């Protein structure tokens, strides 16, 4: 591109220089006797034609004028020198006209146009002597054919020079080759020059013969040709303009489309980036805990599965960690404090964990850890102690110092494990073992799993025990201590398993509490007791009133229709409500004292007797105790088993007896096993008692025999007491699922 520009500059400089030489030569050889009216008319005609009879070629800056034909005629009539000056004059006039029309023309272009015209006219005029070939000009003008040939050659010569120079300079200024430019622009101008040659011939002949008709025909022909060609050019220009406009519109549309496409692509890229970021966020959220930012159970399981699959030879351990008494923190300080505690615990676990270990939160207050590169269980226990030491340091929550502890289950990897869930399950079992045995940690062994499987089987069997009629009732007598007279029974549920025989209450009662089966089981017991009371009262006409107690669980207070169900049982069995006593433990009553008071009042309105069981272990408020509509306090066996004269427990029992009398309630001592305990309770003025000293819980037939024979246990009375058989009063007993009974 730089070379073409340089060639363009040199070519333009040479062209202008050559035109100056031609002008000087023409001025030197010009014959001034040619100046006259004819020459002046020719100049005026040239200026007029150049100013008004010019056409711009479509899609170019090239202008074709009728003055070119006049200049060619001037070569024949007045000589080449005059034609050169007319060419210069016509070029100046044409450029000035363009400037007046608002078309910008650079000075260099102005000069270069005049130079090209000058050279082309001089070149065409230089051919005239050769064309005459020693013939006189008059003879050529007289011969129309010779004149036509002469004019055609001159016009064609001028056309070649002009088109060649124009194509050369356009080619040098653009990337198009010379031949392509000449083909695009020269063909159009050749038509004009050929037509101009014909019109010039006619005009010359008209002037020569002064034939007005021929002159008129020539003039009309010139005008028609000019107008036709101008219309043709204008049509071409209009078509070109429309095409250019269409091209511009298409270009603009294409540009807009490109812009829109680029914008769309940009938006797609941004959307893709946003989607990728969102996908990463979703993936992160799917595998991380939102509160502590620790990996969650899914992440932990996947990591453990990969470790099992790819590193079968690596020794590692899995820890399952559960916080102790975390619920107390939520209940006392609120869940925000609990969340803050979990966040701080997560930070401490991360700090203690080694590189490569995985710390995860499963939910609630449960965490899990993968300890990698563990040599043996002692190594794992050493790291567990570090975790527990870190967690035992106090936390500051909302300005309060909080102490936390944890129970941790440990599982060592071995070849028996095939999937992550089994390891997590066993770590969970070991954690619960540690919690149940009040230990800080426990290493899993197969015996723990066997026990859990057994509990699951027991729980499953317990769910069908009621509908299979596998439950039965045993009754433990309750006597009046100052007379040893039988006052009633405590009914205790027993499970007669089809394959295991009698299952210990200590095994199935906690399960019934956890699963909620205690509620239908209790209503079954109440119905069975009511039906048995009716049978016993019919068998003993003298003693119509017998009292049997049924202990209700604290879960019953969450049952909105408990009172209605008991009322329905009383109605269906037609038992005297005074014969049924309901007991509830002191801790269950105090868990929601206000709700318990309302529920107990509704039960009391049914005519039932009420008792507080295990009294002395639940730290009842005296203000609440005074409001409870209860008839009896039952001293917990833990005080009776250790009662000795002058002992602390003896004073506690004495206080409970005094408190009961002040509240106009009876007292029953449970768990009496020795004569010494019996005598001490007599001396403390405790009214009723039960225990193995008198009888173990017995099946219904034996209990019925005790009731009908009115057996007494007088041999246990101190010999110095004057015994007088008291009148029988119905005394309380409890059908409570007591593990130790």
Coordinates of N, CA, C and O in Angstrom, one line a residue, residues 27-160:
X27 N 1.6 27.7 -26.2 CA 1.6 29.1 -26.2 C 2.7 29.7 -27.1 O 2.5 30.7 -27.8
X28 N 3.8 28.9 -27.3 CA 4.9 29.3 -28.2 C 4.5 29.2 -29.6 O 4.9 30.1 -30.4
X29 N 3.8 28.2 -29.9 CA 3.4 27.9 -31.3 C 2.1 28.5 -31.7 O 1.6 28.4 -32.9
X30 N 1.4 29.2 -30.8 CA 0.0 29.7 -31.1 C 0.1 30.9 -32.1 O 1.0 31.8 -31.9
X31 N -0.8 30.9 -33.1 CA -0.9 32.0 -34.1 C -2.0 32.9 -33.7 O -3.2 32.5 -33.7
X32 N -1.6 34.2 -33.3 CA -2.6 35.1 -32.8 C -3.6 35.6 -33.8 O -4.6 36.2 -33.5
X33 N -3.3 35.4 -35.1 CA -4.3 35.8 -36.1 C -5.5 35.0 -36.1 O -6.5 35.3 -36.8
X34 N -5.5 33.9 -35.3 CA -6.7 33.0 -35.2 C -7.8 33.6 -34.3 O -8.9 33.1 -34.3
X35 N -7.4 34.6 -33.6 CA -8.4 35.2 -32.6 C -9.4 36.0 -33.4 O -9.1 36.8 -34.3
X36 N -10.7 35.7 -33.2 CA -11.8 36.4 -33.8 C -13.1 36.0 -33.2 O -13.2 35.3 -32.2
X37 N -14.2 36.4 -33.9 CA -15.5 36.1 -33.3 C -15.8 34.6 -33.3 O -16.4 34.1 -32.3
X38 N -15.2 33.9 -34.3 CA -15.5 32.4 -34.3 C -14.8 31.7 -33.1 O -15.4 30.9 -32.4
X39 N -13.6 32.2 -32.8 CA -12.9 31.6 -31.6 C -13.5 32.0 -30.3 O -13.7 31.2 -29.4
X40 N -14.0 33.3 -30.2 CA -14.7 33.7 -29.0 C -16.0 32.9 -28.8 O -16.3 32.5 -27.7
X41 N -16.7 32.7 -30.0 CA -17.9 31.9 -29.9 C -17.6 30.4 -29.4 O -18.4 29.8 -28.6
X42 N -16.5 29.9 -29.9 CA -16.1 28.6 -29.5 C -15.8 28.5 -28.0 O -16.1 27.5 -27.3
X43 N -15.1 29.6 -27.5 CA -14.8 29.6 -26.1 C -16.1 29.6 -25.2 O -16.2 28.9 -24.2
X44 N -17.0 30.5 -25.7 CA -18.3 30.6 -24.9 C -19.0 29.3 -25.0 O -19.6 28.8 -23.9
X45 N -19.0 28.7 -26.2 CA -19.7 27.4 -26.3 C -19.1 26.3 -25.4 O -19.8 25.5 -24.8
X46 N -17.8 26.4 -25.3 CA -17.1 25.4 -24.5 C -17.4 25.6 -23.0 O -17.7 24.7 -22.2
X47 N -17.4 26.9 -22.6 CA -17.7 27.2 -21.2 C -19.1 26.8 -20.8 O -19.4 26.3 -19.8
X48 N -20.1 27.1 -21.8 CA -21.5 26.8 -21.6 C -21.7 25.2 -21.4 O -22.3 24.7 -20.6
X49 N -21.0 24.5 -22.4 CA -21.2 23.1 -22.4 C -20.6 22.5 -21.2 O -21.1 21.5 -20.6
X50 N -19.4 23.0 -20.8 CA -18.7 22.5 -19.6 C -19.5 22.7 -18.3 O -19.5 21.9 -17.3
X51 N -20.2 23.9 -18.2 CA -21.0 24.2 -17.0 C -22.3 23.5 -16.9 O -22.7 23.1 -15.9
X52 N -23.0 23.4 -18.1 CA -24.4 22.9 -18.0 C -24.6 21.6 -18.7 O -25.6 20.9 -18.4
X53 N -23.7 21.2 -19.6 CA -23.9 20.0 -20.3 C -22.9 18.9 -19.9 O -22.0 18.5 -20.6
X54 N -22.9 18.6 -18.6 CA -22.0 17.6 -18.1 C -22.7 16.5 -17.3 O -23.8 16.8 -16.7
X55 N -22.2 15.3 -17.3 CA -22.8 14.2 -16.6 C -21.7 13.5 -15.7 O -20.6 13.2 -16.2
X56 N -22.1 13.2 -14.5 CA -21.2 12.4 -13.6 C -21.5 10.9 -13.8 O -22.6 10.5 -13.7
X57 N -20.4 10.2 -14.1 CA -20.6 8.7 -14.2 C -21.0 8.1 -12.9 O -20.5 8.5 -11.8
X58 N -22.0 7.2 -12.9 CA -22.4 6.6 -11.7 C -21.3 5.9 -10.9 O -20.4 5.3 -11.5
X59 N -21.3 6.1 -9.6 CA -20.4 5.4 -8.7 C -19.0 5.9 -8.9 O -18.0 5.1 -8.5
X60 N -18.8 7.0 -9.6 CA -17.4 7.5 -9.8 C -17.4 9.0 -9.6 O -18.5 9.7 -9.4
X61 N -16.2 9.6 -9.6 CA -16.1 11.1 -9.5 C -15.8 11.6 -10.9 O -15.4 12.8 -11.1
X62 N -15.9 10.8 -12.0 CA -15.6 11.2 -13.4 C -16.8 11.9 -14.0 O -18.0 11.4 -13.9
X63 N -16.6 13.2 -14.6 CA -17.6 13.9 -15.2 C -17.3 14.0 -16.7 O -16.2 14.3 -17.1
X64 N -18.4 13.7 -17.5 CA -18.3 13.8 -19.0 C -19.1 15.0 -19.5 O -20.3 15.1 -19.1
X65 N -18.5 15.9 -20.3 CA -19.3 17.0 -20.7 C -19.3 17.1 -22.3 O -18.5 16.5 -23.0
X66 N -20.3 17.9 -22.8 CA -20.4 18.1 -24.2 C -19.2 19.0 -24.8 O -18.9 19.1 -26.0
X67 N -18.5 19.6 -23.8 CA -17.4 20.5 -24.2 C -16.3 19.6 -24.8 O -15.5 20.2 -25.6
X68 N -16.2 18.3 -24.5 CA -15.2 17.5 -25.1 C -15.4 17.4 -26.7 O -14.4 17.4 -27.4
X69 N -16.6 17.4 -27.1 CA -16.8 17.4 -28.6 C -16.4 18.7 -29.2 O -15.8 18.7 -30.3
X70 N -16.7 19.8 -28.5 CA -16.3 21.1 -29.0 C -14.8 21.2 -29.1 O -14.2 21.8 -30.1
X71 N -14.1 20.7 -28.1 CA -12.6 20.8 -28.1 C -12.1 20.0 -29.2 O -11.1 20.4 -29.9
X72 N -12.7 18.8 -29.5 CA -12.2 18.0 -30.6 C -12.4 18.7 -31.9 O -11.5 18.7 -32.8
X73 N -13.5 19.4 -32.1 CA -13.7 20.2 -33.3 C -12.7 21.3 -33.4 O -12.3 21.6 -34.5
X74 N -12.3 21.9 -32.2 CA -11.4 23.0 -32.3 C -10.0 22.5 -32.8 O -9.3 23.3 -33.4
X75 N -9.7 21.2 -32.6 CA -8.4 20.7 -33.1 C -8.4 20.8 -34.6 O -7.4 21.2 -35.2
X76 N -9.6 20.5 -35.3 CA -9.6 20.5 -36.7 C -9.7 21.9 -37.3 O -9.0 22.3 -38.2
X77 N -10.5 22.7 -36.6 CA -10.8 24.0 -37.1 C -9.7 25.0 -36.8 O -9.3 25.8 -37.6
X78 N -9.3 25.0 -35.5 CA -8.4 26.1 -35.1 C -7.0 25.6 -34.7 O -6.1 26.3 -34.4
X79 N -6.8 24.2 -34.7 CA -5.5 23.7 -34.4 C -5.4 23.2 -33.0 O -6.2 23.5 -32.1
X80 N -4.3 22.5 -32.7 CA -4.1 21.8 -31.4 C -3.8 22.8 -30.3 O -4.3 22.6 -29.2
X81 N -3.1 24.0 -30.6 CA -2.8 24.9 -29.6 C -4.1 25.5 -29.0 O -4.2 25.6 -27.7
X82 N -5.1 25.8 -29.8 CA -6.3 26.4 -29.3 C -7.1 25.3 -28.5 O -7.6 25.6 -27.5
X83 N -7.1 24.1 -29.0 CA -7.8 23.0 -28.3 C -7.2 22.8 -26.9 O -7.9 22.5 -25.9
X84 N -5.8 22.9 -26.8 CA -5.2 22.7 -25.5 C -5.7 23.8 -24.5 O -6.0 23.5 -23.4
X85 N -5.7 25.1 -25.0 CA -6.1 26.1 -24.1 C -7.6 26.0 -23.7 O -8.0 26.3 -22.6
X86 N -8.4 25.5 -24.7 CA -9.9 25.3 -24.4 C -10.0 24.1 -23.4 O -10.9 24.2 -22.5
X87 N -9.1 23.1 -23.5 CA -9.2 22.0 -22.5 C -8.9 22.5 -21.1 O -9.5 22.1 -20.1
X88 N -7.8 23.4 -21.1 CA -7.5 24.0 -19.7 C -8.6 24.8 -19.2 O -9.0 24.7 -18.0
X89 N -9.2 25.6 -20.1 CA -10.3 26.5 -19.7 C -11.5 25.7 -19.3 O -12.2 26.0 -18.3
X90 N -11.8 24.6 -20.0 CA -13.0 23.8 -19.7 C -12.7 23.1 -18.4 O -13.7 22.9 -17.6
X91 N -11.5 22.7 -18.1 CA -11.2 22.0 -16.8 C -11.4 22.9 -15.6 O -12.0 22.6 -14.6
X92 N -10.9 24.2 -15.8 CA -11.1 25.2 -14.7 C -12.6 25.4 -14.5 O -13.1 25.5 -13.4
X93 N -13.3 25.6 -15.6 CA -14.7 25.9 -15.5 C -15.5 24.8 -14.9 O -16.4 25.0 -14.0
X94 N -15.1 23.5 -15.2 CA -15.8 22.4 -14.7 C -15.6 22.2 -13.2 O -16.5 21.9 -12.4
X95 N -14.3 22.4 -12.8 CA -14.0 22.3 -11.3 C -14.7 23.4 -10.5 O -15.2 23.2 -9.4
X96 N -14.7 24.6 -11.1 CA -15.4 25.7 -10.4 C -16.9 25.4 -10.3 O -17.5 25.7 -9.2
X97 N -17.5 24.9 -11.4 CA -18.9 24.5 -11.3 C -19.2 23.5 -10.2 O -20.2 23.6 -9.5
X98 N -18.3 22.5 -10.1 CA -18.4 21.5 -9.0 C -18.4 22.1 -7.6 O -19.1 21.8 -6.7
X99 N -17.4 23.1 -7.5 CA -17.3 23.8 -6.2 C -18.5 24.6 -5.9 O -19.0 24.6 -4.7
X100 N -19.1 25.2 -6.9 CA -20.3 26.0 -6.7 C -21.5 25.1 -6.3 O -22.5 25.5 -5.6
X101 N -21.5 23.8 -6.8 CA -22.6 22.9 -6.5 C -22.4 22.2 -5.1 O -23.2 21.4 -4.7
X102 N -21.3 22.6 -4.5 CA -21.0 22.0 -3.2 C -20.2 20.7 -3.2 O -20.1 20.0 -2.2
X103 N -19.7 20.3 -4.4 CA -18.9 19.1 -4.5 C -17.5 19.4 -4.1 O -16.9 20.3 -4.7
X104 N -17.0 18.8 -3.1 CA -15.6 19.1 -2.6 C -14.5 18.7 -3.7 O -14.6 17.5 -4.2
X105 N -13.7 19.6 -4.1 CA -12.6 19.3 -5.0 C -11.3 19.8 -4.4 O -11.1 21.0 -4.1
X106 N -10.4 18.8 -4.2 CA -9.1 19.2 -3.6 C -8.2 20.0 -4.6 O -8.3 19.7 -5.8
X107 N -7.4 20.9 -4.2 CA -6.5 21.6 -5.1 C -5.7 20.7 -6.0 O -5.5 20.9 -7.2
X108 N -5.1 19.6 -5.4 CA -4.3 18.7 -6.2 C -5.2 18.1 -7.3 O -4.7 17.9 -8.4
X109 N -6.4 17.7 -6.9 CA -7.3 17.1 -7.9 C -7.7 18.1 -9.0 O -7.8 17.8 -10.2
X110 N -7.9 19.4 -8.6 CA -8.2 20.5 -9.5 C -7.1 20.6 -10.6 O -7.4 20.6 -11.8
X111 N -5.9 20.6 -10.2 CA -4.7 20.7 -11.1 C -4.5 19.5 -11.9 O -4.3 19.5 -13.1
X112 N -4.7 18.3 -11.2 CA -4.5 17.0 -11.9 C -5.5 16.8 -13.0 O -5.2 16.3 -14.1
X113 N -6.8 17.2 -12.8 CA -7.8 17.1 -13.9 C -7.4 18.0 -15.1 O -7.6 17.5 -16.2
X114 N -7.0 19.2 -14.8 CA -6.6 20.0 -16.0 C -5.4 19.5 -16.7 O -5.3 19.5 -18.0
X115 N -4.5 18.9 -16.0 CA -3.3 18.3 -16.6 C -3.7 17.1 -17.5 O -3.1 17.0 -18.6
X116 N -4.6 16.3 -17.0 CA -5.0 15.1 -17.8 C -5.7 15.5 -19.1 O -5.5 15.0 -20.2
X117 N -6.6 16.5 -19.0 CA -7.3 17.0 -20.2 C -6.3 17.6 -21.2 O -6.4 17.4 -22.4
X118 N -5.4 18.3 -20.7 CA -4.3 19.0 -21.5 C -3.6 17.9 -22.3 O -3.4 18.0 -23.5
X119 N -3.1 16.9 -21.6 CA -2.3 15.8 -22.2 C -3.2 15.1 -23.3 O -2.7 14.8 -24.4
X120 N -4.4 14.7 -22.9 CA -5.3 13.9 -23.8 C -5.6 14.7 -25.1 O -5.6 14.2 -26.2
X121 N -5.9 16.0 -24.9 CA -6.2 16.8 -26.1 C -4.9 17.0 -27.0 O -5.0 16.9 -28.2
X122 N -3.8 17.2 -26.4 CA -2.5 17.4 -27.1 C -2.2 16.1 -27.8 O -1.8 16.1 -29.0
X123 N -2.4 15.0 -27.2 CA -2.1 13.7 -27.8 C -3.0 13.4 -29.0 O -2.6 12.9 -30.0
X124 N -4.3 13.8 -28.8 CA -5.3 13.6 -29.9 C -4.9 14.5 -31.1 O -4.9 14.1 -32.3
X125 N -4.6 15.8 -30.8 CA -4.2 16.8 -31.8 C -2.9 16.4 -32.5 O -2.7 16.7 -33.7
X126 N -2.0 15.7 -31.8 CA -0.7 15.3 -32.5 C -1.0 14.3 -33.5 O -0.1 14.1 -34.4
X127 N -2.1 13.6 -33.5 CA -2.4 12.6 -34.5 C -2.9 13.2 -35.8 O -3.0 12.5 -36.8
X128 N -3.4 14.5 -35.7 CA -4.0 15.1 -36.9 C -3.1 15.1 -38.2 O -3.6 14.7 -39.2
X129 N -1.8 15.5 -38.1 CA -1.0 15.4 -39.3 C -0.9 14.0 -39.9 O -0.8 13.8 -41.1
X130 N -0.8 13.0 -39.0 CA -0.7 11.7 -39.5 C -1.9 11.2 -40.2 O -1.9 10.5 -41.2
X131 N -3.1 11.7 -39.6 CA -4.4 11.3 -40.2 C -4.6 11.9 -41.6 O -5.2 11.4 -42.5
X132 N -4.1 13.2 -41.7 CA -4.3 13.9 -43.0 C -3.4 13.3 -44.1 O -3.8 13.2 -45.3
X133 N -2.2 12.8 -43.7 CA -1.3 12.1 -44.6 C -1.2 12.9 -45.9 O -1.4 12.4 -47.0
X134 N -0.7 14.2 -45.7 CA -0.4 15.1 -46.8 C -1.7 15.5 -47.6 O -1.6 16.2 -48.6
X135 N -2.8 15.2 -47.1 CA -4.1 15.7 -47.7 C -4.4 17.0 -47.0 O -4.1 17.2 -45.9
X136 N -5.1 17.8 -47.8 CA -5.5 19.1 -47.2 C -6.7 18.9 -46.4 O -7.5 18.0 -46.5
X137 N -6.8 19.8 -45.4 CA -7.9 19.8 -44.4 C -9.2 20.0 -45.1 O -10.2 19.4 -44.8
X138 N -9.2 20.9 -46.2 CA -10.4 21.2 -46.9 C -10.9 19.9 -47.6 O -12.2 19.7 -47.7
X139 N -10.0 19.1 -48.2 CA -10.5 17.9 -48.9 C -11.1 16.9 -47.9 O -12.0 16.2 -48.3
X140 N -10.5 16.8 -46.7 CA -11.1 15.9 -45.7 C -12.4 16.4 -45.3 O -13.4 15.6 -45.1
X141 N -12.6 17.7 -45.1 CA -13.8 18.2 -44.6 C -14.9 18.1 -45.7 O -16.1 17.9 -45.4
X142 N -14.5 18.1 -46.9 CA -15.4 17.9 -48.0 C -15.9 16.5 -48.1 O -17.1 16.3 -48.6
X143 N -15.1 15.6 -47.7 CA -15.5 14.1 -47.8 C -16.1 13.7 -46.5 O -15.4 13.7 -45.4
X144 N -17.4 13.5 -46.5 CA -18.1 13.1 -45.2 C -17.5 11.9 -44.6 O -17.2 11.8 -43.4
X145 N -17.2 10.9 -45.4 CA -16.6 9.6 -44.8 C -15.2 9.9 -44.2 O -15.0 9.4 -43.1
X146 N -14.4 10.6 -44.9 CA -13.1 10.9 -44.4 C -13.2 11.7 -43.1 O -12.4 11.5 -42.1
X147 N -14.1 12.7 -43.1 CA -14.3 13.5 -41.9 C -14.8 12.7 -40.7 O -14.3 12.8 -39.6
X148 N -15.6 11.7 -41.0 CA -16.2 10.9 -39.9 C -15.0 10.0 -39.4 O -14.9 9.8 -38.1
X149 N -14.2 9.5 -40.3 CA -13.1 8.7 -39.8 C -12.1 9.5 -39.0 O -11.6 9.1 -37.9
X150 N -11.8 10.7 -39.5 CA -10.9 11.6 -38.8 C -11.4 11.9 -37.4 O -10.7 11.8 -36.4
X151 N -12.7 12.3 -37.3 CA -13.3 12.7 -36.0 C -13.3 11.5 -35.0 O -13.1 11.6 -33.8
X152 N -13.7 10.3 -35.6 CA -13.8 9.1 -34.8 C -12.4 8.8 -34.1 O -12.3 8.4 -33.0
X153 N -11.3 8.9 -35.0 CA -10.0 8.6 -34.5 C -9.6 9.6 -33.4 O -9.0 9.2 -32.3
X154 N -9.9 10.9 -33.6 CA -9.6 11.9 -32.6 C -10.3 11.6 -31.3 O -9.7 11.7 -30.2
X155 N -11.6 11.4 -31.5 CA -12.4 11.1 -30.3 C -11.9 9.9 -29.5 O -11.8 9.9 -28.3
X156 N -11.6 8.9 -30.3 CA -11.2 7.6 -29.7 C -9.9 7.8 -29.0 O -9.6 7.2 -27.9
X157 N -9.0 8.5 -29.6 CA -7.7 8.8 -29.0 C -7.9 9.6 -27.7 O -7.2 9.2 -26.7
X158 N -8.7 10.6 -27.8 CA -9.0 11.4 -26.6 C -9.6 10.5 -25.5 O -9.2 10.6 -24.3
X159 N -10.5 9.6 -25.9 CA -11.1 8.7 -25.0 C -10.1 7.8 -24.3 O -10.1 7.5 -23.1
X160 N -9.2 7.2 -25.1 CA -8.1 6.3 -24.6 C -7.3 7.0 -23.6 O -7.0 6.5 -22.5

